[in-house]
XYZ file of C-alpha atoms in Angstrom:
743
model
C -26.681 28.907 -29.049
C -27.141 32.446 -27.832
C -24.413 34.643 -27.708
C -26.276 37.177 -25.187
C -26.249 34.517 -22.352
C -23.368 32.251 -23.353
C -19.978 34.018 -22.925
C -21.380 36.805 -21.229
C -20.543 38.337 -17.898
C -22.666 37.541 -15.519
C -22.733 37.975 -11.725
C -23.007 34.642 -9.665
C -26.673 33.686 -9.126
C -25.501 32.501 -5.600
C -24.287 35.677 -4.466
C -26.911 37.088 -2.975
C -27.394 33.986 -0.354
C -23.563 34.275 0.228
C -23.765 37.929 0.849
C -26.519 37.649 3.414
C -25.345 34.469 5.194
C -28.124 32.466 3.541
C -25.843 29.755 2.021
C -25.317 27.097 4.369
C -22.042 25.472 4.379
C -21.167 22.107 6.187
C -20.742 23.173 9.462
C -23.688 25.799 9.508
C -25.974 22.629 9.998
C -27.365 22.222 13.477
C -29.569 19.327 13.648
C -31.923 18.343 16.529
C -30.027 16.459 19.109
C -26.590 17.548 17.648
C -23.360 16.914 19.608
C -19.846 17.945 19.047
C -16.687 15.636 18.531
C -13.051 17.032 18.634
C -9.877 14.731 17.460
C -6.917 13.657 19.661
C -3.982 13.891 17.129
C -0.553 12.321 17.327
C 2.316 14.103 18.500
C 4.813 11.804 16.801
C 5.279 10.732 13.280
C 6.020 7.163 13.363
C 5.737 4.568 16.063
C 2.932 2.768 17.971
C 0.492 3.942 20.538
C 1.035 1.795 24.058
C -1.730 3.183 26.000
C -4.791 5.375 25.986
C -5.730 6.879 28.992
C -9.183 8.586 28.821
C -10.193 8.317 32.530
C -9.384 12.073 33.136
C -11.086 13.212 30.323
C -14.230 11.265 31.010
C -14.950 13.062 33.962
C -14.975 16.349 31.982
C -18.060 18.305 31.649
C -20.358 16.954 28.794
C -18.355 14.233 27.417
C -20.628 11.346 25.907
C -17.912 8.859 24.374
C -14.390 8.779 23.368
C -13.201 6.514 20.380
C -10.022 5.130 19.660
C -8.494 2.087 18.108
C -9.608 0.133 21.388
C -12.952 1.260 21.244
C -14.466 1.883 17.724
C -16.856 -0.234 15.727
C -15.870 -2.477 12.644
C -15.757 -0.807 9.360
C -15.020 -1.858 5.865
C -12.623 -0.663 3.460
C -13.545 0.870 -0.081
C -11.909 -0.415 -3.193
C -10.722 3.102 -3.764
C -11.348 3.475 -7.268
C -11.494 6.783 -9.249
C -13.403 4.803 -11.845
C -15.924 3.031 -9.695
C -16.348 6.716 -8.063
C -15.550 5.405 -4.559
C -12.080 6.785 -3.909
C -10.183 7.820 -0.941
C -6.687 8.934 -0.660
C -6.160 7.683 2.750
C -7.129 4.113 2.706
C -6.381 3.418 6.104
C -9.710 3.519 8.266
C -9.913 5.896 11.209
C -8.577 4.229 14.581
C -8.039 0.798 12.505
C -4.870 -0.114 14.631
C -2.206 1.183 17.080
C 0.092 2.388 14.362
C 1.070 5.722 13.922
C 2.038 7.085 10.342
C 2.564 10.665 10.547
C 2.324 13.658 12.902
C -1.257 14.854 13.243
C -2.984 11.510 12.887
C -6.274 11.062 14.698
C -5.487 8.708 17.379
C -8.923 9.219 19.262
C -11.965 11.139 19.065
C -13.866 13.174 22.055
C -17.753 13.429 21.733
C -19.378 15.892 23.955
C -22.179 17.797 23.992
C -20.879 21.190 22.895
C -17.461 22.076 20.902
C -15.922 23.548 23.719
C -16.609 20.630 25.959
C -15.422 18.269 23.176
C -12.150 20.157 22.956
C -11.431 20.690 26.306
C -11.533 16.914 26.909
C -9.794 15.970 23.950
C -6.863 18.163 25.619
C -6.989 15.555 28.598
C -6.705 12.303 26.979
C -3.142 11.180 27.886
C -1.698 8.906 24.787
C 1.624 6.843 25.185
C 3.749 5.997 22.567
C 6.593 3.958 21.627
C 8.406 6.230 19.081
C 10.465 5.090 16.207
C 12.674 7.324 13.924
C 10.817 8.993 11.287
C 11.404 9.405 7.679
C 11.129 13.469 7.380
C 11.548 14.520 4.044
C 12.420 13.596 0.405
C 16.088 13.095 0.774
C 15.897 10.950 4.023
C 13.487 8.954 1.942
C 15.277 8.017 -0.944
C 18.380 7.401 1.243
C 16.753 5.056 3.689
C 13.864 3.362 1.452
C 14.833 4.080 -2.225
C 11.992 4.786 -4.756
C 9.225 3.187 -6.439
C 8.843 3.662 -10.133
C 5.287 4.337 -11.254
C 5.306 2.784 -14.671
C 1.758 3.560 -15.621
C 2.736 7.594 -15.515
C 5.677 7.104 -17.704
C 6.126 7.927 -21.168
C 9.172 7.116 -23.740
C 9.559 7.879 -27.318
C 12.504 7.667 -29.712
C 15.986 7.497 -27.939
C 16.176 10.406 -25.747
C 19.544 9.559 -24.215
C 21.238 8.987 -27.628
C 19.683 12.392 -28.934
C 20.871 14.290 -25.803
C 24.496 12.719 -26.266
C 24.788 14.031 -29.834
C 22.520 17.424 -29.226
C 24.426 20.941 -30.383
C 23.177 22.440 -26.983
C 22.120 20.831 -23.642
C 21.032 21.820 -20.288
C 21.095 19.336 -17.232
C 19.559 20.858 -14.152
C 17.355 19.760 -11.038
C 14.540 21.740 -9.406
C 12.830 21.451 -6.036
C 9.469 21.923 -5.005
C 8.268 21.714 -1.356
C 5.230 20.542 0.589
C 2.218 22.945 -0.023
C -1.029 22.767 1.724
C -4.442 23.639 0.307
C -5.802 25.891 3.004
C -9.101 26.870 1.681
C -11.041 29.408 3.587
C -13.776 26.573 4.545
C -11.888 23.896 6.909
C -12.761 20.491 6.593
C -16.166 19.687 8.464
C -18.625 16.806 8.265
C -22.250 16.726 9.884
C -23.299 13.014 10.081
C -26.600 11.812 11.141
C -28.453 8.427 10.790
C -32.263 7.835 10.552
C -34.004 4.391 10.325
C -30.804 3.087 8.955
C -30.123 5.911 6.486
C -26.949 8.017 6.562
C -27.184 11.750 5.902
C -23.940 13.394 5.593
C -23.364 17.302 5.468
C -19.767 17.115 3.890
C -17.210 19.239 2.678
C -16.760 17.325 -0.496
C -15.574 18.364 -4.249
C -17.669 15.147 -4.920
C -20.724 14.203 -3.544
C -21.473 11.245 -5.822
C -17.917 9.578 -5.061
C -18.370 10.458 -1.166
C -21.771 8.796 -1.054
C -20.303 5.434 -2.865
C -17.534 5.625 -0.263
C -19.578 6.007 2.900
C -22.024 3.262 1.502
C -18.778 0.897 0.975
C -17.321 1.594 4.403
C -20.721 1.045 6.421
C -21.999 -1.669 4.259
C -24.818 0.031 2.758
C -26.579 0.224 -0.274
C -26.039 3.543 -1.903
C -29.511 4.496 -1.912
C -29.186 4.471 1.814
C -26.817 7.218 1.964
C -27.091 10.975 0.860
C -24.528 13.362 0.596
C -25.071 17.196 0.741
C -22.807 20.076 -0.325
C -24.727 22.736 -1.442
C -21.653 25.040 -1.035
C -18.238 24.915 -0.376
C -15.672 27.296 0.671
C -13.087 26.070 -1.788
C -10.982 23.047 -1.999
C -8.131 23.142 -4.334
C -8.232 19.219 -4.553
C -7.946 18.683 -0.818
C -11.647 17.747 -0.529
C -11.969 15.807 -3.734
C -12.102 12.805 -1.647
C -13.214 11.738 1.847
C -10.617 11.719 4.866
C -10.689 10.184 7.966
C -12.864 12.769 9.853
C -15.780 12.000 7.997
C -15.930 8.388 8.286
C -15.088 8.644 12.128
C -18.238 11.294 12.474
C -20.499 8.792 10.991
C -19.327 5.969 12.949
C -19.655 7.905 16.114
C -23.129 9.166 15.165
C -24.297 5.468 14.650
C -22.647 4.409 17.911
C -24.107 7.155 20.271
C -27.521 7.486 18.166
C -27.269 11.384 17.529
C -26.027 13.536 14.904
C -22.352 14.525 15.158
C -20.373 17.426 13.820
C -16.479 17.256 13.293
C -14.534 20.341 12.196
C -10.919 19.875 11.616
C -8.665 22.405 13.459
C -6.669 24.454 10.842
C -3.529 22.895 12.244
C -4.453 19.402 11.468
C -5.596 20.442 7.771
C -1.830 20.457 7.407
C -1.705 16.851 8.290
C -4.655 14.455 8.074
C -6.407 15.833 4.751
C -3.752 16.107 2.056
C -0.943 18.324 0.791
C 0.887 18.740 -2.556
C 3.966 16.613 -2.199
C 7.748 17.493 -2.206
C 9.303 17.017 -5.534
C 12.561 16.615 -6.863
C 12.843 17.113 -10.785
C 15.877 16.480 -13.065
C 15.368 18.095 -16.586
C 17.668 17.240 -19.468
C 17.209 19.194 -22.714
C 19.222 18.893 -25.943
C 18.763 21.070 -28.937
C 20.117 21.466 -32.256
C 22.011 24.466 -33.637
C 18.714 26.303 -34.315
C 17.122 25.547 -30.901
C 14.806 22.914 -31.766
C 14.487 20.234 -29.182
C 16.113 16.938 -29.976
C 15.880 15.302 -26.562
C 13.893 15.922 -23.573
C 14.234 13.620 -20.282
C 11.884 14.724 -17.325
C 12.741 12.594 -14.210
C 10.604 13.396 -11.159
C 10.880 11.819 -7.623
C 8.290 12.826 -5.181
C 6.815 12.209 -1.721
C 4.096 9.867 -0.615
C 3.360 8.474 2.548
C 3.930 4.900 4.296
C 0.079 4.059 5.094
C -0.627 1.827 2.145
C 2.352 0.274 0.015
C -0.258 -0.754 -2.742
C -1.671 2.390 -3.537
C 0.499 5.076 -4.420
C -0.382 8.517 -5.425
C 1.368 9.905 -8.245
C 2.528 13.677 -8.990
C 2.773 13.367 -12.454
C 5.006 16.284 -12.998
C 6.086 15.216 -16.684
C 2.687 14.762 -17.845
C 2.608 18.224 -19.591
C 5.860 17.736 -20.659
C 4.996 14.754 -23.088
C 3.202 16.927 -25.517
C 3.554 20.498 -24.794
C 6.645 20.816 -27.504
C 7.693 19.218 -30.275
C 10.095 16.383 -29.666
C 10.920 13.071 -31.209
C 13.055 11.725 -28.467
C 11.572 12.175 -25.025
C 11.140 10.152 -21.601
C 8.986 11.155 -18.707
C 9.360 8.931 -15.602
C 7.996 9.409 -11.909
C 9.151 7.593 -8.740
C 7.360 7.839 -5.271
C 9.526 7.993 -2.102
C 7.837 6.971 1.397
C 7.919 9.599 4.403
C 6.008 9.882 7.668
C 3.631 12.360 6.443
C 0.106 12.061 5.689
C -1.288 10.999 2.289
C -0.561 13.756 -0.167
C -3.276 14.337 -2.794
C -4.386 16.578 -5.731
C -3.676 20.301 -5.493
C -4.770 22.870 -7.949
C -3.239 21.740 -11.417
C -1.544 18.516 -9.750
C 1.751 17.517 -11.399
C 1.387 20.379 -13.759
C 2.135 23.219 -11.408
C 5.462 21.583 -9.975
C 6.281 19.997 -13.375
C 6.000 23.385 -15.715
C 8.196 25.148 -13.114
C 10.848 22.837 -13.517
C 10.295 22.402 -17.579
C 9.797 26.121 -17.881
C 12.712 27.302 -15.803
C 14.882 24.852 -18.098
C 13.567 26.291 -21.272
C 14.522 29.629 -19.830
C 17.917 28.330 -19.379
C 18.388 26.672 -22.666
C 17.327 30.109 -24.273
C 20.037 31.711 -22.386
C 22.524 29.252 -23.393
C 21.539 29.650 -27.263
C 21.473 33.271 -26.973
C 17.852 33.302 -28.003
C 14.675 35.230 -27.014
C 13.047 32.602 -24.682
C 9.613 33.444 -26.587
C 11.166 32.371 -29.656
C 12.628 29.356 -28.528
C 9.040 28.481 -27.443
C 7.591 29.340 -30.765
C 10.344 27.318 -32.506
C 9.321 24.371 -30.629
C 5.362 24.574 -31.286
C 3.958 21.044 -31.405
C 1.148 20.741 -33.901
C -0.049 17.533 -32.625
C 0.039 15.262 -29.311
C 3.008 13.483 -30.051
C 2.608 11.356 -27.054
C -0.566 9.840 -28.304
C -0.135 10.410 -32.043
C -3.129 12.571 -32.239
C -3.961 15.950 -33.448
C -5.007 18.721 -31.250
C -8.726 19.215 -31.249
C -7.566 23.137 -30.860
C -4.563 24.853 -30.123
C -4.011 28.344 -29.910
C -0.690 28.848 -28.139
C 1.091 30.981 -30.874
C -2.050 33.441 -30.405
C -1.697 33.582 -26.689
C 2.227 34.131 -27.164
C 1.380 37.003 -29.600
C -1.382 38.547 -27.609
C 0.474 38.530 -24.181
C 3.773 39.452 -25.401
C 2.030 42.633 -27.242
C -0.078 43.857 -24.254
C 3.232 43.211 -21.973
C 5.464 45.031 -24.222
C 8.169 42.168 -24.468
C 9.691 43.448 -27.441
C 11.098 46.233 -25.246
C 12.793 43.523 -23.039
C 16.608 44.208 -22.676
C 18.008 40.593 -22.264
C 21.079 41.843 -20.313
C 20.916 40.640 -16.627
C 19.815 43.754 -14.356
C 19.796 46.310 -17.238
C 16.542 47.345 -16.673
C 16.013 49.842 -13.936
C 13.615 52.217 -12.434
C 15.104 54.549 -9.395
C 16.387 51.719 -6.912
C 14.498 48.745 -8.359
C 15.988 46.325 -10.864
C 13.244 45.262 -13.289
C 13.185 41.531 -14.276
C 10.666 40.295 -16.985
C 10.107 36.652 -17.531
C 7.702 34.414 -19.498
C 6.398 30.845 -19.213
C 3.937 28.701 -21.225
C 0.960 27.073 -19.176
C -0.790 23.968 -20.152
C -3.570 21.871 -18.692
C -5.540 18.590 -20.007
C -8.993 18.989 -20.922
C -11.226 16.163 -19.844
C -15.051 15.291 -20.144
C -16.746 13.009 -18.290
C -20.211 11.206 -18.529
C -22.939 13.070 -16.763
C -26.441 13.105 -15.990
C -29.051 16.175 -15.450
C -32.420 17.142 -14.926
C -34.540 20.107 -16.283
C -37.888 21.191 -15.735
C -39.849 24.106 -17.357
C -42.514 24.828 -14.974
C -46.108 26.460 -15.158
C -45.120 29.604 -13.400
C -42.751 30.342 -16.248
C -39.329 29.584 -14.450
C -37.026 26.718 -15.361
C -35.367 24.308 -12.754
C -32.258 22.176 -13.160
C -30.355 19.637 -11.049
C -27.273 17.725 -10.992
C -25.123 16.110 -8.536
C -22.143 18.033 -9.063
C -21.412 20.796 -6.946
C -20.102 24.489 -6.777
C -16.750 24.906 -5.158
C -16.936 28.667 -5.344
C -16.144 28.668 -9.305
C -19.417 29.774 -10.435
C -21.061 26.443 -11.609
C -24.494 27.418 -10.575
C -24.388 30.215 -12.837
C -23.069 28.523 -15.970
C -25.575 25.790 -15.420
C -28.219 28.387 -15.206
C -26.854 30.221 -18.453
C -27.076 26.857 -19.939
C -30.608 26.415 -19.091
C -31.209 29.687 -20.355
C -29.555 29.409 -23.687
C -31.813 26.271 -24.416
C -35.042 27.131 -23.109
C -35.112 31.030 -23.512
C -35.976 31.328 -19.666
C -34.424 34.448 -18.472
C -31.638 34.009 -16.170
C -33.315 35.590 -13.202
C -36.021 32.726 -13.567
C -33.937 29.950 -13.707
C -33.349 27.916 -10.422
C -30.631 25.503 -9.892
C -29.996 22.956 -7.401
C -26.505 21.422 -6.815
C -24.543 19.315 -4.257
C -26.845 16.364 -3.505
C -25.834 13.044 -4.263
C -29.693 12.127 -4.698
C -29.907 14.090 -7.755
C -28.808 12.948 -11.297
C -25.213 11.558 -11.034
C -22.744 14.758 -11.858
C -18.942 14.729 -11.937
C -16.405 15.801 -9.267
C -15.353 19.577 -9.169
C -11.710 18.711 -10.104
C -9.454 18.359 -12.884
C -11.060 21.380 -14.236
C -13.872 19.170 -16.002
C -17.079 20.333 -14.277
C -18.025 22.647 -16.852
C -17.235 20.457 -19.792
C -18.888 17.591 -18.289
C -22.155 19.167 -16.794
C -23.112 21.542 -19.685
C -23.911 19.214 -22.098
C -25.966 17.088 -20.066
C -27.872 20.241 -18.837
C -28.404 21.217 -22.414
C -29.693 17.572 -23.574
C -32.136 17.471 -20.616
C -33.272 20.789 -21.437
C -34.206 19.909 -25.122
C -35.794 16.683 -23.604
C -38.156 19.118 -21.702
C -38.971 20.821 -24.590
C -39.939 17.334 -26.324
C -42.053 16.862 -23.355
C -43.764 20.149 -23.703
C -44.451 19.494 -27.588
C -45.862 16.204 -26.505
C -48.349 17.712 -23.960
C -49.261 20.657 -26.668
C -50.324 18.238 -29.208
C -52.382 16.140 -27.370
C -56.296 16.530 -27.157
C -56.961 19.710 -25.310
C -53.518 21.021 -25.755
C -52.396 24.256 -27.126
C -51.595 22.711 -30.796
C -54.254 19.736 -30.956
C -53.709 19.406 -34.632
C -50.294 19.351 -34.762
C -47.613 16.777 -34.319
C -44.823 17.469 -31.911
C -42.291 17.339 -34.888
C -44.057 20.097 -36.536
C -43.702 22.428 -33.812
C -40.556 24.696 -33.298
C -39.219 26.154 -29.885
C -37.982 29.544 -29.674
C -37.438 31.983 -26.767
C -39.741 30.189 -24.505
C -42.512 29.797 -27.084
C -43.908 26.751 -29.252
C -44.762 27.755 -32.691
C -46.472 26.213 -35.469
C -46.052 26.574 -39.243
C -49.134 29.056 -39.331
C -47.496 31.539 -37.121
C -49.369 30.764 -33.932
C -46.883 31.024 -30.716
C -47.729 30.020 -27.252
C -45.523 30.388 -24.441
C -44.410 27.279 -22.626
C -46.244 28.294 -19.210
C -49.643 28.441 -21.067
C -48.974 25.237 -22.758
C -48.581 23.740 -19.233
C -51.445 25.521 -17.675
C -53.754 24.527 -20.598
C -53.428 20.942 -19.410
C -53.125 21.456 -15.583
C -49.398 20.559 -15.584
C -46.869 21.695 -13.029
C -44.055 21.123 -15.397
C -42.380 19.648 -18.440
C -39.560 17.752 -17.452
C -36.331 16.099 -19.027
C -33.513 13.942 -18.043
C -30.303 13.235 -20.343
C -27.227 11.297 -20.215
C -24.140 12.381 -21.876
C -20.933 10.347 -22.349
C -17.645 11.711 -21.954
C -15.473 12.956 -25.052
C -13.691 10.487 -26.909
C -10.027 10.387 -27.031
C -9.453 8.392 -30.018
C -9.570 10.794 -32.732
C -8.386 14.058 -31.074
C -6.115 15.167 -28.036
C -7.630 17.836 -26.024
C -5.750 20.480 -23.787
C -5.984 24.029 -22.925
C -2.801 26.490 -23.567
C -1.631 29.626 -22.557
C 1.220 32.088 -21.807
C 2.247 34.123 -18.661
C 4.447 37.207 -18.821
C 5.493 38.588 -15.416
C 7.541 41.645 -14.225
C 9.648 41.592 -10.815
C 11.192 44.347 -9.255
C 14.386 43.857 -6.988
C 15.365 46.271 -4.503
C 18.657 45.071 -3.361
C 19.322 47.924 -0.859
C 16.594 46.833 1.220
C 16.314 43.222 -0.060
C 12.615 43.590 -1.341
C 11.297 41.259 -4.277
C 7.808 41.841 -5.647
C 5.844 40.835 -8.535
C 4.346 43.919 -10.179
C 2.727 42.856 -13.273
C 1.396 39.980 -14.943
C -0.278 39.494 -18.541
C -1.686 36.199 -19.347
C -3.351 34.903 -22.683
C -5.483 31.826 -22.046
C -6.809 29.518 -24.643
C -9.667 27.551 -23.028
C -12.049 27.351 -25.848
C -15.116 29.403 -25.148
C -15.628 31.057 -21.903
C -19.273 30.380 -20.623
C -19.169 33.176 -18.320
C -16.277 35.872 -18.815
C -16.574 37.314 -15.449
C -16.184 33.898 -13.530
C -13.821 32.749 -16.026
C -11.438 35.977 -15.399
C -11.987 35.282 -11.558
C -10.434 31.906 -11.906
C -7.295 32.774 -13.912
C -6.856 35.577 -11.498
C -7.121 33.414 -8.591
C -4.816 31.025 -10.344
C -2.013 33.470 -11.045
C -1.984 34.614 -7.464
C -1.947 31.238 -6.101
C 1.194 30.719 -8.776
C 2.635 33.636 -7.096
C 2.320 31.946 -3.414
C 3.706 28.776 -4.855
C 6.733 30.785 -6.261
C 7.632 33.145 -3.552
C 5.620 32.147 -0.175
C 4.352 28.619 0.343
C 6.110 25.807 1.958
C 4.873 23.479 4.825
C 8.203 22.962 6.777
C 8.952 19.861 8.871
C 11.468 19.333 11.393
C 14.373 17.059 10.048
C 14.818 15.230 13.280
C 11.123 13.830 13.909
C 9.073 14.673 11.010
C 6.538 16.930 12.613
C 5.064 19.857 10.881
C 6.543 23.298 12.495
C 4.717 25.971 10.775
C 1.078 24.287 10.426
C -0.909 27.470 11.060
C -1.779 30.579 9.161
C 0.738 32.569 11.053
C 3.746 31.012 9.805
C 2.579 29.543 6.603
C 2.851 32.593 4.205
C 0.398 32.986 1.415
C -0.019 36.097 -0.849
C -2.168 39.037 0.991
C -3.813 41.985 -0.556
C -0.483 44.031 -0.206
C 1.104 41.561 -2.564
C -1.233 41.548 -5.512
C 0.395 42.925 -8.729
C -1.716 44.139 -11.889
C -3.199 41.511 -13.597
C -4.363 41.559 -17.265
C -5.824 38.399 -18.399
C -6.888 37.949 -22.010
C -9.172 35.147 -22.813
C -8.923 34.043 -26.316
C -12.073 33.296 -27.975
C -11.158 29.856 -30.192
C -14.630 27.420 -29.304
C -13.520 23.800 -29.243
C -16.617 22.333 -30.611
C -14.956 18.880 -31.087
C -14.735 18.776 -27.301
C -18.308 19.811 -26.607
C -21.184 21.812 -27.938
C -20.546 24.595 -26.125
C -16.775 24.830 -27.178
C -15.827 25.063 -23.817
C -12.578 23.492 -21.946
C -12.073 23.596 -18.235
C -10.391 26.671 -16.747
C -9.976 26.401 -13.216
C -6.421 24.968 -13.018
C -4.232 26.252 -16.043
C -3.996 29.913 -14.189
C -1.568 28.550 -11.677
C 0.332 26.459 -14.231
C 3.686 28.401 -15.498
C 3.629 31.182 -13.156
C 6.177 30.126 -10.842
C 8.487 29.338 -13.485
C 7.629 33.079 -15.249
C 8.397 34.669 -11.879
C 11.620 32.631 -11.554
C 12.891 33.662 -14.876
C 12.288 37.017 -14.157
C 14.057 37.142 -10.926
C 16.756 35.629 -12.997
C 16.829 38.672 -15.354
C 16.631 40.950 -12.518
C 19.150 39.373 -10.205
C 21.288 37.023 -12.261
C 20.625 34.393 -9.629
C 18.617 31.244 -10.955
C 16.727 29.995 -8.246
C 15.659 26.405 -8.932
C 14.355 25.675 -5.343
C 11.090 26.991 -4.515
C 10.102 29.092 -2.814
C 12.122 31.932 -3.831
C 12.940 33.550 -0.486
C 15.256 36.328 0.116
C 17.815 34.562 1.834
C 18.368 32.823 -1.479
C 18.779 35.944 -3.377
C 21.319 37.645 -0.961
C 23.352 34.306 -1.109
C 23.654 32.766 -4.532
C 25.812 30.170 -3.173
C 23.168 28.673 -0.920
C 20.518 29.415 -3.565
C 22.200 27.027 -5.932
C 23.347 24.716 -3.555
C 20.828 21.723 -4.180
C 20.663 22.275 -7.533
């Protein structure tokens, strides 16, 4: 493995395409004869449609058809299984019936010759409802419908209740996180086209293979009759993992009218019909002995889900990291769902772990205060040298190194633990820290690599690059195995017709894809050796096993060396090709996770009620970083998203009728340039070769985990106010009673 290319800080090979506008995103595809569709969306959160009047809308310019529950083709359900790669989150088909389950639900779809005409006509569709009282939030859901325990996601060991009762020190606190909405730059969009019974979808998806399988199931087709193309995606954060109603509706409309159809989901409806991070209430009960070692941990999560399908329930697994991050013999983790009249929730960057570690790491800080102990020392004291939830050793765990390096870089030793004691002029300085954690997963994958007669290399895989740099690291892997310079490696992704690849989610795309790419590259080299030793080849007197390959050349024992392009040209061959399949990582011997720590500085000016995050130092242990530049970018982006979770982001709903009230980019607040702190990321270099041959674990999600807690802990250090209800808004800092009322 070449150290020059693996681990190097290389710019993205797809950067020039994006900078010049040549990279085509889903809605950039303007097909011959294409028409446009625009949704009509429910204005109530619960009830039934009693009438849809399309008479005026049909008279609008350019209108071709208007689809709704009384005028829509029969479709089929998908089993919705991640294991079978045909998963959806909203299992109800579009326009399946006249029921309304959430505000912003598709109730009709107008198809017209232009986008403007479709939108204008959609506003003229008159929908009458019989409205029912909506379940608008978590509190109402628990009160009116109770909760549904998610047993498969729970974990218990020892006797946590008894250990808690006998513990020397205890903490019992409840933490709340609101609904967050993904809001990637590129909105959800689909262009659907049919040709001789074959469906082609230009789709905003984080999983082209899964999307292909879903559309095949829904339309009753063989998967080879469906092609999903996503060469570029303007991010997704988990909201584009699985198909949503707009994609199915676009494909159905295209089949009905016999022309390609484009649908772009408006920003407002991206808050309603394409998923979100659900609202959570988490009760943490920690018990320690006199030395601060955990003797009992209980993490109970209640979260919101939709009312659409009572059999399939999304799980926001907030306690998953709690199960094994720290050593504790007596532990229980539970998850319970409460149903609201909101759209179905889905994965959002570090699902479960992001809200879960806000609660756990805040509780650890509170425990450190009760013990009179440095919060960092409490975490060091509770280091887990194995995954106690599975009874397996870690493949690699260097969290103590992360603590040490980040603390030294941050200057943690200079921290005065007294609340409000650190000042700079009018500003009170607060320092806080938290651990971060995310699972490491590697799935099965197929890939193809070709060595070509023009001296270049080609690789393809049906995974996709959602903005994380997958094109570049695949090219690095090809270059590493074949010796072809990076600028002569061509990579194609995002096409379901390529060898089957993973979703871009769960931080598993890198660890999954690269071993298959490397194996395919080696098979291409094997094919090259076969060609070279045939009659008329470059090494006709040698056997394939006698040849070695290095830096793009075949070499024999007598010192003769011939470049692969010359080998191919000698036999008038265009390429030497290799296809490979690699399995996922075995989970029987080792437990795989990534670890790290965040140290945060906030500044609070009580005179003008100004709170800002000014400095973040993070040390992350993700094995080997394949590309230092894109890896740093991923962690930095996660940190900024964590700042958004801590201080800004909250999708708000009217408690009277369940309708979202800030479903726009003007009132849904996210961090902007003025909110960016100084960020210093340390990437530890501890390759995890037990996980894969590259030693790399995923990096996309760990950066956000722990950040909200580190900020909340720093806010307490500055203000003395423990905020357990995100986001940390100024009203909560100015009124401590209001801030702690829910807790």
